[in-house]
Amino acid sequence: MNRKFLVAIFAVLLVGIGACTTASRPDLTGMSFSSEPLLGKVVWHDLITEDIDTAQKFYTGLFGWTFENSNGARGENYLLARNNNVYVAGMVEVDAAQDGNKYSRWLPYISVADVDMAASSAVAAGGKIAGEAQNVNIGRVAAIVDPQGAVIGLVRSNIGDPDDTTTAAEPGRAVWNELLANDPASAAVFYSSLAGYDTHTIPRRGGEYTVLSNNGTQRSGIFKNPAEEDYTPIWITAFGVVDPVAAAAKAESLGGSIILPVSPQFRDGTTALITDPSGAILVLQQWSWNGEES
Amino acid sequence: MKKTNRASALFALLLTSLSLAACDGNVGIGMSVGVPVGNHGYMSVGGTRWH
């Protein structure tokens, strides 16, 4: 009897390990990671969506991503997206709200040294907590609302951050993140304090653009929201495409919407601003693939 | 003998728990934030203001 019991226990063990290694364990062989956190770098993007099935079809058609099932922070339906051999994003499903508000968004995660301390300092500086600090697959994470209202994620990875070679700009990968702020100057001060950025404001296309850098590497940007009046600021993620006109048309054919089409007046014809079928905003950005925006 | 069996069973259960815990993997986050996106129709006001 005891012997049978032991055999049964070991059988469960073997089945568990087998299922783990063949179905659920991410294959990271195509990625390399830094030994130390790349502070200030956006190291992960999650799509929070009210329709994960439609989102999966949309991004498969638009970028050619493939997907693997994983587990969300609280057991939600969660997918990992791969662009060739690199994990580039996640998709977490939320219930459609009954209050008429839309919750679908791309959420970038900035690497910080200490998630809890960064979240506390954000609150002390006038921000709010959007997602309590917690342990998840990648490590420890939280999300905050900055003092002007934009939501951003914070992460400290257990295995180091994907290095700049792994995340080098390619079609179908996030190539840039930028904040549309009502007050870019105060936003720059806030994020500089949050993630240790060096800030550099430059004249660009008739206005000003603030670049957030860390150790000489440009990580993201801030500019004044394009309206005359104040709106809730938002972080927007740009994904690399070869041909933004064709990509925007493809997005539209897959159920997305074009907010701003490609035009010479809009960032020299390199950019389209779209939403996916559930309303999440993203930029389609032509990239020269040598590290420079086209 | 009984003690040995019990220890073996506990060890096996521990290993099973650890292996299943590791199944979650080490990429991905999957955290929801309950913050409405708001109306961003203003973004279409004109590309010239996208500096």
Coordinates of C-alpha atoms in Angstrom, one line a residue:
Chain A
M1 CA 0.0 0.0 0.0
N2 CA 2.7 2.4 1.0
R3 CA 4.7 1.5 -2.1
K4 CA 1.7 2.2 -4.3
F5 CA 1.2 5.5 -2.6
L6 CA 4.8 6.5 -3.3
V7 CA 4.6 5.4 -6.9
A8 CA 1.5 7.6 -7.3
I9 CA 3.3 10.6 -5.7
F10 CA 6.3 10.2 -8.1
A11 CA 3.9 9.8 -11.0
V12 CA 2.3 13.1 -10.1
L13 CA 5.7 14.7 -9.8
L14 CA 6.8 13.5 -13.3
V15 CA 3.5 14.6 -14.9
G16 CA 3.9 18.0 -13.3
I17 CA 7.4 18.5 -14.4
G18 CA 6.6 17.2 -17.9
A19 CA 3.7 19.6 -18.3
C20 CA 5.8 22.4 -17.1
T21 CA 8.7 21.9 -19.4
T22 CA 6.7 21.2 -22.5
A23 CA 3.8 23.6 -22.3
S24 CA 4.2 26.5 -19.9
R25 CA 7.8 27.3 -19.5
P26 CA 8.8 30.2 -21.8
D27 CA 11.6 29.5 -24.2
L28 CA 14.1 32.3 -23.5
T29 CA 16.9 30.9 -25.7
G30 CA 16.5 33.7 -28.2
M31 CA 16.9 36.4 -25.6
S32 CA 19.7 37.7 -23.5
F33 CA 19.4 39.6 -20.2
S34 CA 21.5 42.2 -18.4
S35 CA 23.1 41.2 -15.1
E36 CA 22.0 44.5 -13.6
P37 CA 18.6 46.3 -14.1
L38 CA 18.6 48.7 -17.0
L39 CA 17.1 51.4 -15.0
G40 CA 14.6 53.6 -16.9
K41 CA 14.3 51.2 -19.8
V42 CA 10.9 50.1 -20.8
V43 CA 11.4 46.3 -20.5
W44 CA 7.9 45.0 -21.0
H45 CA 4.6 45.9 -22.5
D46 CA 1.2 44.4 -21.6
L47 CA -2.0 45.0 -23.6
I48 CA -4.9 45.2 -21.3
T49 CA -7.9 44.3 -23.4
E50 CA -11.5 43.7 -23.1
D51 CA -11.4 41.2 -26.0
I52 CA -8.3 39.0 -26.0
D53 CA -9.4 36.7 -28.8
T54 CA -10.0 39.5 -31.2
A55 CA -6.7 41.2 -30.0
Q56 CA -4.8 38.0 -30.7
K57 CA -6.1 37.8 -34.2
F58 CA -5.5 41.5 -34.8
Y59 CA -1.8 41.4 -33.7
T60 CA -1.2 38.1 -35.4
G61 CA -2.4 39.6 -38.7
L62 CA -0.6 43.0 -38.1
F63 CA 2.8 41.9 -36.8
G64 CA 2.9 38.2 -37.3
W65 CA 3.1 37.5 -33.6
T66 CA 2.6 34.1 -32.2
F67 CA 1.1 33.4 -28.8
E68 CA 1.6 31.1 -25.8
N69 CA -0.8 30.7 -22.8
S70 CA 0.5 31.9 -19.5
N71 CA -1.0 33.1 -16.2
G72 CA -2.0 36.6 -15.3
A73 CA -1.2 38.2 -11.9
R74 CA -4.5 37.0 -10.5
G75 CA -5.2 34.1 -12.7
E76 CA -6.6 36.1 -15.6
N77 CA -6.5 34.8 -19.1
Y78 CA -3.0 35.9 -20.2
L79 CA -1.1 35.4 -23.4
L80 CA 2.6 35.9 -24.2
A81 CA 3.4 37.3 -27.6
R82 CA 6.5 36.3 -29.6
N83 CA 8.0 38.1 -32.5
N84 CA 10.2 35.4 -34.0
N85 CA 12.3 34.1 -31.1
V86 CA 11.7 37.0 -28.7
Y87 CA 8.9 37.6 -26.2
V88 CA 7.7 41.1 -27.0
A89 CA 4.5 41.6 -25.0
G90 CA 1.7 40.2 -23.0
M91 CA -2.0 40.4 -23.3
V92 CA -4.3 40.3 -20.2
E93 CA -8.0 40.1 -20.5
V94 CA -10.3 42.3 -18.4
D95 CA -14.1 42.2 -18.3
A96 CA -15.9 44.9 -20.3
A97 CA -16.9 47.6 -17.9
Q98 CA -20.5 48.3 -17.2
D99 CA -19.8 52.0 -16.6
G100 CA -19.4 52.8 -20.2
N101 CA -15.6 53.5 -19.8
K102 CA -13.0 51.9 -22.0
Y103 CA -10.1 50.2 -20.3
S104 CA -8.1 48.7 -23.2
R105 CA -4.6 50.1 -23.3
W106 CA -1.0 49.3 -23.9
L107 CA 0.8 49.6 -20.6
P108 CA 4.6 50.0 -20.7
Y109 CA 6.7 48.8 -17.7
I110 CA 9.8 50.8 -16.7
S111 CA 12.7 49.0 -15.0
V112 CA 13.3 50.4 -11.5
A113 CA 15.7 49.4 -8.8
D114 CA 13.0 48.9 -6.1
V115 CA 9.3 48.7 -7.1
D116 CA 8.0 49.4 -3.7
M117 CA 10.2 52.4 -3.1
A118 CA 9.5 53.8 -6.6
A119 CA 5.7 53.4 -6.1
S120 CA 6.0 55.1 -2.7
S121 CA 8.0 58.0 -4.1
A122 CA 5.5 58.4 -6.9
V123 CA 2.7 58.7 -4.4
A124 CA 4.7 61.2 -2.3
A125 CA 5.2 63.3 -5.5
G126 CA 1.5 63.4 -6.1
G127 CA 0.8 60.2 -8.0
K128 CA -1.5 57.3 -7.2
I129 CA -1.3 53.6 -7.1
A130 CA -3.0 51.9 -10.1
G131 CA -1.8 48.4 -9.3
E132 CA -0.4 47.4 -5.9
A133 CA 3.1 46.1 -5.8
Q134 CA 3.1 42.3 -6.2
N135 CA 5.1 39.4 -7.3
V136 CA 4.4 38.0 -10.8
N137 CA 6.1 35.8 -13.3
I138 CA 8.8 38.3 -14.3
G139 CA 9.5 39.6 -10.7
R140 CA 8.0 42.4 -8.7
V141 CA 5.7 44.9 -10.4
A142 CA 3.4 47.8 -9.6
A143 CA 1.5 50.4 -11.7
I144 CA 1.1 54.1 -10.9
V145 CA -0.9 57.0 -12.1
D146 CA 1.5 59.9 -12.4
P147 CA 0.6 63.4 -11.0
Q148 CA -1.0 64.4 -14.3
G149 CA -3.0 61.2 -14.8
A150 CA -0.9 59.0 -17.1
V151 CA -0.6 55.3 -16.1
I152 CA 2.8 53.5 -16.2
G153 CA 4.1 50.2 -14.9
L154 CA 7.2 49.6 -12.7
V155 CA 9.1 46.4 -12.7
R156 CA 12.1 44.8 -11.1
S157 CA 12.9 41.6 -13.0
N158 CA 14.2 38.4 -11.2
I159 CA 16.3 37.5 -14.2
G160 CA 17.7 40.8 -15.3
D161 CA 16.2 43.0 -18.1
P162 CA 16.2 42.1 -21.7
D163 CA 19.3 43.8 -23.1
D164 CA 19.4 46.3 -25.9
T165 CA 20.5 43.6 -28.4
T166 CA 17.4 41.5 -27.6
T167 CA 15.1 44.5 -27.9
A168 CA 16.8 46.1 -30.9
A169 CA 14.3 47.8 -33.2
E170 CA 12.7 45.4 -35.7
P171 CA 9.3 45.2 -37.4
G172 CA 6.7 44.0 -34.9
R173 CA 8.6 45.1 -31.8
A174 CA 8.1 48.1 -29.6
V175 CA 10.6 50.7 -30.8
W176 CA 9.7 53.7 -28.6
N177 CA 7.4 55.0 -25.9
E178 CA 6.3 58.6 -25.3
L179 CA 4.2 60.5 -22.9
L180 CA 1.6 63.0 -24.2
A181 CA 1.6 65.3 -21.2
N182 CA -0.2 68.5 -20.3
D183 CA 2.8 69.9 -18.6
P184 CA 5.9 68.3 -20.1
A185 CA 8.4 70.1 -17.9
S186 CA 6.9 68.9 -14.6
A187 CA 6.4 65.4 -16.1
A188 CA 10.1 65.3 -16.9
V189 CA 11.0 66.2 -13.3
F190 CA 8.6 63.5 -12.0
Y191 CA 10.0 60.7 -14.3
S192 CA 13.6 61.8 -13.7
S193 CA 13.1 61.3 -10.0
L194 CA 11.2 58.1 -10.5
A195 CA 13.6 56.3 -12.8
G196 CA 16.8 58.3 -12.6
Y197 CA 16.6 59.7 -16.1
D198 CA 18.7 62.4 -17.6
T199 CA 16.3 64.8 -19.5
H200 CA 17.2 66.7 -22.6
T201 CA 14.7 69.0 -24.3
I202 CA 15.2 69.7 -27.9
P203 CA 13.4 71.7 -30.6
R204 CA 11.6 69.4 -32.9
R205 CA 9.1 69.9 -35.7
G206 CA 8.1 73.4 -34.5
G207 CA 7.8 72.4 -30.9
E208 CA 9.7 70.9 -28.0
Y209 CA 10.5 67.3 -27.3
T210 CA 12.0 66.0 -24.1
V211 CA 14.1 62.9 -24.3
L212 CA 14.5 60.7 -21.3
S213 CA 17.9 58.9 -21.2
N214 CA 19.8 56.7 -18.9
N215 CA 23.6 56.2 -19.1
G216 CA 23.6 57.9 -22.5
T217 CA 20.9 55.7 -24.0
Q218 CA 17.6 57.2 -25.0
R219 CA 14.7 55.4 -23.4
S220 CA 11.5 57.4 -24.1
G221 CA 10.1 60.8 -24.7
I222 CA 7.7 63.5 -23.5
F223 CA 5.9 66.1 -25.5
K224 CA 2.9 68.4 -25.1
N225 CA -0.4 66.8 -25.9
P226 CA -1.4 68.1 -29.4
A227 CA -4.6 69.7 -28.2
E228 CA -4.9 73.2 -26.9
E229 CA -6.6 72.2 -23.7
D230 CA -5.7 69.7 -21.1
Y231 CA -6.6 66.0 -21.4
T232 CA -5.8 62.9 -19.4
P233 CA -2.1 62.3 -20.4
I234 CA -1.2 58.8 -21.7
W235 CA 1.9 56.8 -22.5
I236 CA 1.8 55.6 -26.1
T237 CA 3.9 52.7 -27.5
A238 CA 5.2 52.8 -31.0
F239 CA 5.7 49.5 -32.9
G240 CA 8.1 49.2 -35.8
V241 CA 6.8 48.7 -39.3
V242 CA 8.4 48.8 -42.7
D243 CA 5.6 50.7 -44.4
P244 CA 3.3 52.7 -42.1
V245 CA 0.7 53.3 -44.9
A246 CA 0.4 49.6 -45.6
A247 CA 0.4 48.7 -41.9
A248 CA -2.3 51.2 -41.1
A249 CA -4.4 49.8 -44.0
K250 CA -3.8 46.3 -42.7
A251 CA -4.8 47.4 -39.2
E252 CA -8.0 48.8 -40.5
S253 CA -8.8 45.7 -42.4
L254 CA -8.3 43.7 -39.2
G255 CA -10.8 45.7 -37.3
G256 CA -8.7 48.6 -36.0
S257 CA -9.2 52.3 -36.6
I258 CA -7.0 55.0 -37.9
I259 CA -6.9 58.1 -35.7
L260 CA -4.2 59.9 -37.6
P261 CA -3.2 58.6 -41.0
V262 CA 0.3 58.9 -42.5
S263 CA 0.9 62.3 -44.0
P264 CA 3.8 64.6 -44.6
Q265 CA 2.5 66.9 -41.8
F266 CA 2.5 64.1 -39.3
R267 CA 6.1 63.4 -38.3
D268 CA 7.3 63.5 -41.9
G269 CA 5.1 60.7 -43.1
T270 CA 6.7 58.1 -40.9
T271 CA 3.9 57.5 -38.5
A272 CA 0.3 56.3 -38.2
L273 CA -1.7 56.5 -35.0
I274 CA -4.3 53.8 -34.7
T275 CA -6.4 51.8 -32.2
D276 CA -6.8 48.1 -32.1
P277 CA -10.3 46.6 -32.3
S278 CA -10.9 47.0 -28.5
G279 CA -9.7 50.7 -28.6
A280 CA -6.1 50.5 -27.3
I281 CA -4.0 53.2 -28.9
L282 CA -0.7 52.5 -30.6
V283 CA 1.7 54.1 -33.0
L284 CA 2.9 52.4 -36.2
Q285 CA 6.4 53.8 -36.7
Q286 CA 8.6 53.4 -39.7
W287 CA 12.1 52.7 -38.4
S288 CA 15.3 52.6 -40.3
W289 CA 16.5 49.5 -38.3
N290 CA 19.8 51.0 -37.5
G291 CA 18.6 52.6 -34.3
E292 CA 17.2 55.8 -35.7
E293 CA 13.7 56.9 -36.3
S294 CA 13.2 57.3 -40.1
Chain B
M1 CA 10.2 2.0 7.4
K2 CA 7.0 4.1 7.9
K3 CA 9.2 7.1 8.8
T4 CA 11.2 6.6 5.6
N5 CA 8.0 6.4 3.5
R6 CA 6.5 9.4 5.1
A7 CA 9.7 11.4 4.5
S8 CA 9.9 10.3 0.9
A9 CA 6.3 11.3 0.3
L10 CA 6.8 14.7 1.8
F11 CA 9.9 15.2 -0.3
A12 CA 8.1 14.2 -3.4
L13 CA 5.2 16.6 -2.6
L14 CA 7.7 19.4 -2.0
L15 CA 9.4 18.8 -5.3
T16 CA 6.0 18.7 -7.1
S17 CA 5.0 22.0 -5.6
L18 CA 8.2 23.6 -6.5
S19 CA 8.1 22.3 -10.1
L20 CA 4.5 23.5 -10.6
A21 CA 5.3 26.9 -9.1
A22 CA 8.1 27.3 -11.6
C23 CA 5.6 26.6 -14.4
D24 CA 4.5 30.2 -14.3
G25 CA 7.7 31.1 -16.2
N26 CA 9.7 34.2 -15.8
V27 CA 8.5 36.6 -18.5
G28 CA 5.3 38.4 -18.6
I29 CA 3.3 40.4 -16.0
G30 CA -0.5 40.2 -16.7
M31 CA -1.6 42.8 -14.2
S32 CA -4.7 44.8 -14.8
V33 CA -5.1 48.4 -13.9
G34 CA -8.6 49.7 -13.3
V35 CA -8.0 53.1 -14.8
P36 CA -10.2 54.2 -17.7
V37 CA -8.4 55.4 -20.7
G38 CA -10.5 58.4 -21.3
N39 CA -11.4 60.2 -24.5
H40 CA -8.4 60.6 -26.7
G41 CA -10.1 61.9 -29.7
Y42 CA -8.1 65.1 -29.3
M43 CA -5.1 63.3 -30.8
S44 CA -6.6 63.6 -34.2
V45 CA -6.5 67.4 -34.1
G46 CA -3.6 67.5 -36.4
G47 CA -0.3 65.8 -37.0
T48 CA 1.6 69.1 -37.1
R49 CA 1.3 69.2 -33.3
W50 CA 3.0 65.9 -32.9
H51 CA 6.4 67.2 -32.3

